[in-house]
Amino acid sequence: MTSRYSFAPVGASTGRPVFTGTVTLPAGTAAAPGLVFAGDVATGFYRVAPGTVGLAGALQVDSHPVWHGGNDGAGSGCDADLLDGQQGSYYQPAAPALGALAGLDTAVGLVEQTGSTLFAKRPLGTGSADAVPTLGDADARYARLSGATFGGAVRNTGQPAFLAFLSSQQLNATGDGTLCTILCDTEIFDQTNAHNPATGIFTAPVTGCYRFDCTVCLIVGATHTRAELILETSNRLHFLSQINAAAVRDATGNAVIMAGSRLVDMDAGDIAFMRVKVSNGTKGVSVFGTTASAIYTSFAGRLEC
């Protein structure tokens, strides 16, 4: 499907036509001129995407003037350079005479929808054949868009992020210096399935900087004077908190809560998990998870950048 640029002669209305129909292109085919989102809207075609996506943009068109030859009556044949009734040139577009932008404008992006996901093609060039993206070409030049709003907030459901909690208790887990891995076995969300609730281990799907939030509730005794909360990653140990648990425990339930957060560097395939160690007593310290209305022990993380 192709489209031809139209213009109004000098002095006429400068209003531009509005395209309101539905454009459908088969996957894997090159977009025809007039069907590409353009950065310069001066060429005049607009398209509002149907449905609830809410995207709007200008369609790129090839607006090089169309010339034709005519006989000026001097007996010399078709030697008059006529451009839709205006004097022009065979070799140079007469855009200044038309008040229009001639040429092939820059393609800012071609939006393609697959299910509820939008993919936007990044710019490939200006004023050349490479400026026309290809539908269905799912390569690295596509950027995934999800949940874009006009208020500027962007929700990316493909970004690694999770929140899990301990649903019951880990009984007699530490107290004598044993290093215990906290098994947050119930996930509230895990956008990329990178956290394993059976092992308590998060595996980084991509290289980047990740932030982890760790909270643990311990039931301790009078001799458990040293408690440590640790975030362990493939690269190093991160000590998030160290307290005298016996001194700060709840007077009636013997409970103490420790929490910490850390921004860490991870390569794709690196792991991270939450651990706790309580010392100077017997192995009688339990990790308390939840009640009917509250979460006490949790592990969360997300990719920051």
Short mmCIF file of C-alpha atoms in Angstrom, two decimals:
data_model
loop_
_atom_site.label_atom_id
_atom_site.label_comp_id
_atom_site.label_asym_id
_atom_site.label_seq_id
_atom_site.Cartn_x
_atom_site.Cartn_y
_atom_site.Cartn_z
CA MET A 1 0.00 0.00 0.00
CA THR A 2 1.46 3.36 -0.99
CA SER A 3 0.35 6.93 -0.54
CA ARG A 4 1.11 10.10 -2.47
CA TYR A 5 1.73 13.37 -0.71
CA SER A 6 -0.82 16.07 -1.44
CA PHE A 7 -0.40 19.80 -0.97
CA ALA A 8 -2.36 23.00 -1.30
CA PRO A 9 -1.18 25.68 -3.78
CA VAL A 10 0.22 28.90 -2.37
CA GLY A 11 -2.57 30.98 -0.86
CA ALA A 12 -4.90 28.04 -0.34
CA SER A 13 -5.74 26.42 2.99
CA THR A 14 -2.74 24.89 4.73
CA GLY A 15 -4.85 22.34 6.58
CA ARG A 16 -3.42 18.85 6.23
CA PRO A 17 -5.47 15.71 5.57
CA VAL A 18 -6.09 13.40 8.51
CA PHE A 19 -5.81 9.65 8.04
CA THR A 20 -8.45 7.81 10.08
CA GLY A 21 -8.51 4.34 8.52
CA THR A 22 -6.91 1.13 9.69
CA VAL A 23 -3.59 0.13 8.15
CA THR A 24 -2.63 -3.56 8.14
CA LEU A 25 0.71 -4.85 6.91
CA PRO A 26 1.73 -8.53 6.84
CA ALA A 27 4.60 -9.45 9.14
CA GLY A 28 8.02 -9.55 7.55
CA THR A 29 7.30 -7.05 4.80
CA ALA A 30 8.77 -3.62 4.34
CA ALA A 31 6.52 -0.74 5.28
CA ALA A 32 5.43 1.25 2.24
CA PRO A 33 6.00 5.03 2.08
CA GLY A 34 3.21 6.75 3.92
CA LEU A 35 2.91 4.06 6.59
CA VAL A 36 5.97 4.86 8.68
CA PHE A 37 5.94 6.96 11.85
CA ALA A 38 7.99 10.09 11.16
CA GLY A 39 9.76 12.59 13.38
CA ASP A 40 8.85 15.60 11.24
CA VAL A 41 5.10 16.05 11.05
CA ALA A 42 5.35 18.77 8.40
CA THR A 43 4.52 16.28 5.68
CA GLY A 44 1.01 16.20 6.99
CA PHE A 45 -0.39 12.73 7.55
CA TYR A 46 -1.56 11.74 11.02
CA ARG A 47 -2.70 8.42 12.35
CA VAL A 48 -4.31 7.66 15.71
CA ALA A 49 -3.81 4.04 16.66
CA PRO A 50 -7.09 2.13 17.14
CA GLY A 51 -8.00 0.29 20.34
CA THR A 52 -6.77 1.18 23.81
CA VAL A 53 -3.07 1.55 23.06
CA GLY A 54 -3.32 5.33 22.91
CA LEU A 55 -0.39 5.92 20.58
CA ALA A 56 -0.46 8.74 18.07
CA GLY A 57 2.04 9.89 15.50
CA ALA A 58 2.63 11.25 12.05
CA LEU A 59 2.99 9.06 9.02
CA GLN A 60 6.08 9.51 6.91
CA VAL A 61 5.53 10.11 3.22
CA ASP A 62 7.78 10.44 0.20
CA SER A 63 6.99 14.04 -0.70
CA HIS A 64 9.38 14.55 -3.59
CA PRO A 65 7.44 16.68 -6.10
CA VAL A 66 6.02 15.02 -9.19
CA TRP A 67 6.96 16.85 -12.38
CA HIS A 68 5.67 16.62 -15.90
CA GLY A 69 6.73 18.18 -19.17
CA GLY A 70 4.54 20.37 -21.33
CA ASN A 71 4.58 22.30 -24.58
CA ASP A 72 4.89 26.04 -24.01
CA GLY A 73 3.71 26.80 -27.55
CA ALA A 74 7.10 27.90 -28.88
CA GLY A 75 7.32 24.93 -31.22
CA SER A 76 10.17 23.33 -29.31
CA GLY A 77 8.32 20.31 -27.97
CA CYS A 78 7.79 19.39 -24.32
CA ASP A 79 10.48 21.64 -22.91
CA ALA A 80 8.51 23.40 -20.19
CA ASP A 81 9.25 22.18 -16.66
CA LEU A 82 5.83 22.10 -15.09
CA LEU A 83 5.23 21.07 -11.49
CA ASP A 84 1.49 20.72 -11.08
CA GLY A 85 1.09 24.09 -12.74
CA GLN A 86 4.15 25.73 -11.18
CA GLN A 87 7.58 26.24 -12.73
CA GLY A 88 10.02 23.74 -11.30
CA SER A 89 13.12 21.75 -12.15
CA TYR A 90 13.75 18.27 -13.34
CA TYR A 91 16.64 17.96 -10.95
CA GLN A 92 15.76 19.84 -7.74
CA PRO A 93 12.53 19.44 -5.77
CA ALA A 94 10.62 22.71 -5.72
CA ALA A 95 9.78 22.58 -2.02
CA PRO A 96 10.35 26.32 -1.42
CA ALA A 97 7.76 27.14 -4.07
CA LEU A 98 5.25 24.76 -2.52
CA GLY A 99 5.76 25.59 1.12
CA ALA A 100 6.18 21.88 1.82
CA LEU A 101 9.03 19.67 2.97
CA ALA A 102 10.27 17.53 0.11
CA GLY A 103 12.06 14.27 0.54
CA LEU A 104 11.89 11.23 2.76
CA ASP A 105 11.68 12.22 6.41
CA THR A 106 13.42 10.52 9.31
CA ALA A 107 11.69 7.40 10.61
CA VAL A 108 11.51 7.74 14.39
CA GLY A 109 9.90 4.40 15.04
CA LEU A 110 7.56 1.80 13.69
CA VAL A 111 5.19 0.40 16.31
CA GLU A 112 4.18 -3.24 16.07
CA GLN A 113 1.79 -4.96 18.48
CA THR A 114 2.01 -8.63 19.45
CA GLY A 115 -0.75 -9.53 21.87
CA SER A 116 -0.58 -6.97 24.67
CA THR A 117 3.06 -6.09 23.91
CA LEU A 118 4.24 -3.19 21.78
CA PHE A 119 7.56 -3.15 19.93
CA ALA A 120 9.07 0.09 18.63
CA LYS A 121 11.68 0.13 15.90
CA ARG A 122 14.53 2.52 16.58
CA PRO A 123 15.78 4.99 13.91
CA LEU A 124 17.75 3.42 11.09
CA GLY A 125 18.76 6.51 9.15
CA THR A 126 17.62 9.70 7.47
CA GLY A 127 16.65 10.20 3.88
CA SER A 128 17.68 6.75 2.70
CA ALA A 129 16.20 3.34 2.12
CA ASP A 130 17.47 2.30 5.54
CA ALA A 131 15.06 4.77 7.11
CA VAL A 132 12.18 2.38 6.42
CA PRO A 133 11.86 -0.24 9.18
CA THR A 134 10.55 -3.75 8.56
CA LEU A 135 7.55 -5.24 10.32
CA GLY A 136 8.08 -8.63 11.96
CA ASP A 137 11.85 -8.23 12.08
CA ALA A 138 12.25 -9.18 15.74
CA ASP A 139 15.93 -8.41 16.12
CA ALA A 140 17.99 -6.29 18.50
CA ARG A 141 16.80 -3.09 16.85
CA TYR A 142 13.41 -3.50 18.51
CA ALA A 143 12.72 -1.93 21.89
CA ARG A 144 9.92 -3.43 23.97
CA LEU A 145 7.27 -1.06 25.32
CA SER A 146 4.78 -2.01 28.00
CA GLY A 147 2.10 -0.04 29.80
CA ALA A 148 3.14 3.41 28.59
CA THR A 149 0.98 6.26 29.87
CA PHE A 150 0.70 9.88 28.86
CA GLY A 151 1.67 10.90 32.39
CA GLY A 152 5.22 9.70 31.79
CA ALA A 153 5.11 6.53 33.89
CA VAL A 154 6.30 3.35 32.17
CA ARG A 155 5.62 -0.13 33.55
CA ASN A 156 7.96 -2.80 32.23
CA THR A 157 6.76 -6.28 33.11
CA GLY A 158 9.90 -7.77 31.58
CA GLN A 159 12.12 -6.14 34.21
CA PRO A 160 13.44 -8.56 36.88
CA ALA A 161 11.59 -7.92 40.15
CA PHE A 162 10.26 -10.23 42.87
CA LEU A 163 8.84 -10.33 46.40
CA ALA A 164 8.65 -13.53 48.45
CA PHE A 165 7.99 -14.36 52.10
CA LEU A 166 8.33 -17.24 54.54
CA SER A 167 4.88 -18.77 54.92
CA SER A 168 5.47 -20.67 58.20
CA GLN A 169 8.59 -21.13 60.34
CA GLN A 170 12.10 -22.52 60.06
CA LEU A 171 12.41 -24.21 63.44
CA ASN A 172 15.70 -24.49 65.33
CA ALA A 173 17.56 -23.03 62.36
CA THR A 174 20.49 -21.39 64.17
CA GLY A 175 21.69 -20.15 67.55
CA ASP A 176 25.00 -21.99 67.83
CA GLY A 177 26.70 -20.13 64.97
CA THR A 178 25.01 -22.10 62.20
CA LEU A 179 24.65 -20.13 58.97
CA CYS A 180 21.05 -20.57 57.85
CA THR A 181 19.61 -19.79 54.40
CA ILE A 182 16.14 -18.24 54.65
CA LEU A 183 13.61 -20.03 52.42
CA CYS A 184 10.98 -17.50 51.40
CA ASP A 185 8.71 -20.11 49.87
CA THR A 186 5.71 -18.01 48.83
CA GLU A 187 5.97 -15.44 46.04
CA ILE A 188 3.73 -12.38 45.82
CA PHE A 189 5.18 -11.62 42.41
CA ASP A 190 8.17 -12.64 40.31
CA GLN A 191 8.14 -10.93 36.93
CA THR A 192 10.88 -13.01 35.28
CA ASN A 193 10.74 -16.19 37.41
CA ALA A 194 14.29 -15.51 38.55
CA HIS A 195 13.65 -16.35 42.23
CA ASN A 196 13.35 -20.00 43.26
CA PRO A 197 10.98 -20.36 46.25
CA ALA A 198 12.18 -23.91 46.89
CA THR A 199 15.78 -22.83 47.50
CA GLY A 200 15.47 -19.12 48.33
CA ILE A 201 17.96 -18.30 45.57
CA PHE A 202 17.62 -15.47 43.04
CA THR A 203 19.48 -15.93 39.74
CA ALA A 204 20.24 -12.77 37.75
CA PRO A 205 18.80 -13.11 34.23
CA VAL A 206 20.92 -10.22 32.91
CA THR A 207 24.05 -8.34 33.97
CA GLY A 208 23.33 -5.19 35.95
CA CYS A 209 22.97 -3.50 39.33
CA TYR A 210 20.36 -5.11 41.58
CA ARG A 211 18.83 -3.90 44.84
CA PHE A 212 17.77 -6.44 47.46
CA ASP A 213 15.64 -5.87 50.56
CA CYS A 214 15.91 -8.43 53.36
CA THR A 215 13.79 -8.71 56.51
CA VAL A 216 13.89 -11.54 59.05
CA CYS A 217 12.07 -12.19 62.33
CA LEU A 218 13.87 -14.41 64.87
CA ILE A 219 12.68 -16.07 68.07
CA VAL A 220 15.72 -16.00 70.36
CA GLY A 221 16.74 -16.78 73.93
CA ALA A 222 18.67 -14.98 76.65
CA THR A 223 22.04 -16.38 75.55
CA HIS A 224 21.75 -15.46 71.88
CA THR A 225 23.74 -12.25 72.08
CA ARG A 226 24.99 -12.01 68.49
CA ALA A 227 22.76 -12.07 65.40
CA GLU A 228 23.83 -11.28 61.83
CA LEU A 229 21.74 -10.73 58.69
CA ILE A 230 23.68 -11.44 55.50
CA LEU A 231 23.01 -11.06 51.79
CA GLU A 232 25.24 -13.51 49.95
CA THR A 233 25.97 -13.13 46.24
CA SER A 234 28.31 -14.85 43.80
CA ASN A 235 30.74 -11.95 44.13
CA ARG A 236 30.86 -11.32 47.88
CA LEU A 237 29.13 -11.30 51.28
CA HIS A 238 27.10 -8.27 52.36
CA PHE A 239 26.55 -7.86 56.11
CA LEU A 240 23.28 -5.95 56.42
CA SER A 241 22.76 -5.96 60.18
CA GLN A 242 24.43 -7.13 63.39
CA ILE A 243 22.75 -6.85 66.79
CA ASN A 244 22.68 -8.23 70.33
CA ALA A 245 19.47 -10.16 69.81
CA ALA A 246 19.02 -11.13 73.45
CA ALA A 247 19.20 -7.51 74.56
CA VAL A 248 16.61 -6.15 72.12
CA ARG A 249 14.17 -9.08 71.93
CA ASP A 250 10.51 -8.64 72.69
CA ALA A 251 9.86 -9.24 76.38
CA THR A 252 6.89 -11.53 75.88
CA GLY A 253 7.47 -13.32 72.56
CA ASN A 254 11.29 -13.22 72.45
CA ALA A 255 11.05 -11.92 68.89
CA VAL A 256 13.52 -9.61 67.19
CA ILE A 257 13.34 -8.19 63.66
CA MET A 258 16.37 -7.39 61.50
CA ALA A 259 16.32 -5.69 58.11
CA GLY A 260 18.73 -4.38 55.51
CA SER A 261 19.04 -3.30 51.89
CA ARG A 262 21.97 -3.29 49.47
CA LEU A 263 22.72 -2.36 45.86
CA VAL A 264 24.98 -5.01 44.32
CA ASP A 265 26.61 -5.75 40.98
CA MET A 266 25.71 -9.04 39.31
CA ASP A 267 26.57 -10.78 36.08
CA ALA A 268 24.00 -12.85 34.23
CA GLY A 269 23.82 -16.20 36.02
CA ASP A 270 25.06 -14.88 39.39
CA ILE A 271 23.00 -15.81 42.43
CA ALA A 272 21.86 -14.00 45.59
CA PHE A 273 20.16 -15.28 48.73
CA MET A 274 19.43 -14.21 52.31
CA ARG A 275 21.11 -15.83 55.32
CA VAL A 276 21.11 -15.38 59.08
CA LYS A 277 23.50 -16.49 61.81
CA VAL A 278 22.89 -16.36 65.57
CA SER A 279 25.69 -17.26 67.98
CA ASN A 280 26.62 -17.82 71.65
CA GLY A 281 23.75 -20.17 72.48
CA THR A 282 22.11 -23.43 71.53
CA LYS A 283 20.60 -24.20 68.13
CA GLY A 284 17.13 -23.21 69.23
CA VAL A 285 16.54 -19.99 67.28
CA SER A 286 13.61 -20.20 64.86
CA VAL A 287 12.80 -17.99 61.90
CA PHE A 288 9.23 -16.70 62.13
CA GLY A 289 7.38 -16.11 58.85
CA THR A 290 3.83 -14.78 58.96
CA THR A 291 0.61 -14.44 60.88
CA ALA A 292 -2.87 -14.31 59.37
CA SER A 293 -2.54 -10.59 58.71
CA ALA A 294 1.17 -9.74 58.52
CA ILE A 295 4.44 -10.74 56.87
CA TYR A 296 7.49 -10.81 59.13
CA THR A 297 10.20 -12.46 57.02
CA SER A 298 10.60 -11.49 53.36
CA PHE A 299 13.10 -11.30 50.51
CA ALA A 300 12.71 -8.87 47.60
CA GLY A 301 14.85 -7.68 44.73
CA ARG A 302 14.81 -5.79 41.45
CA LEU A 303 17.07 -4.71 38.62
CA GLU A 304 17.95 -1.03 39.05
CA CYS A 305 20.08 -0.43 35.97
#
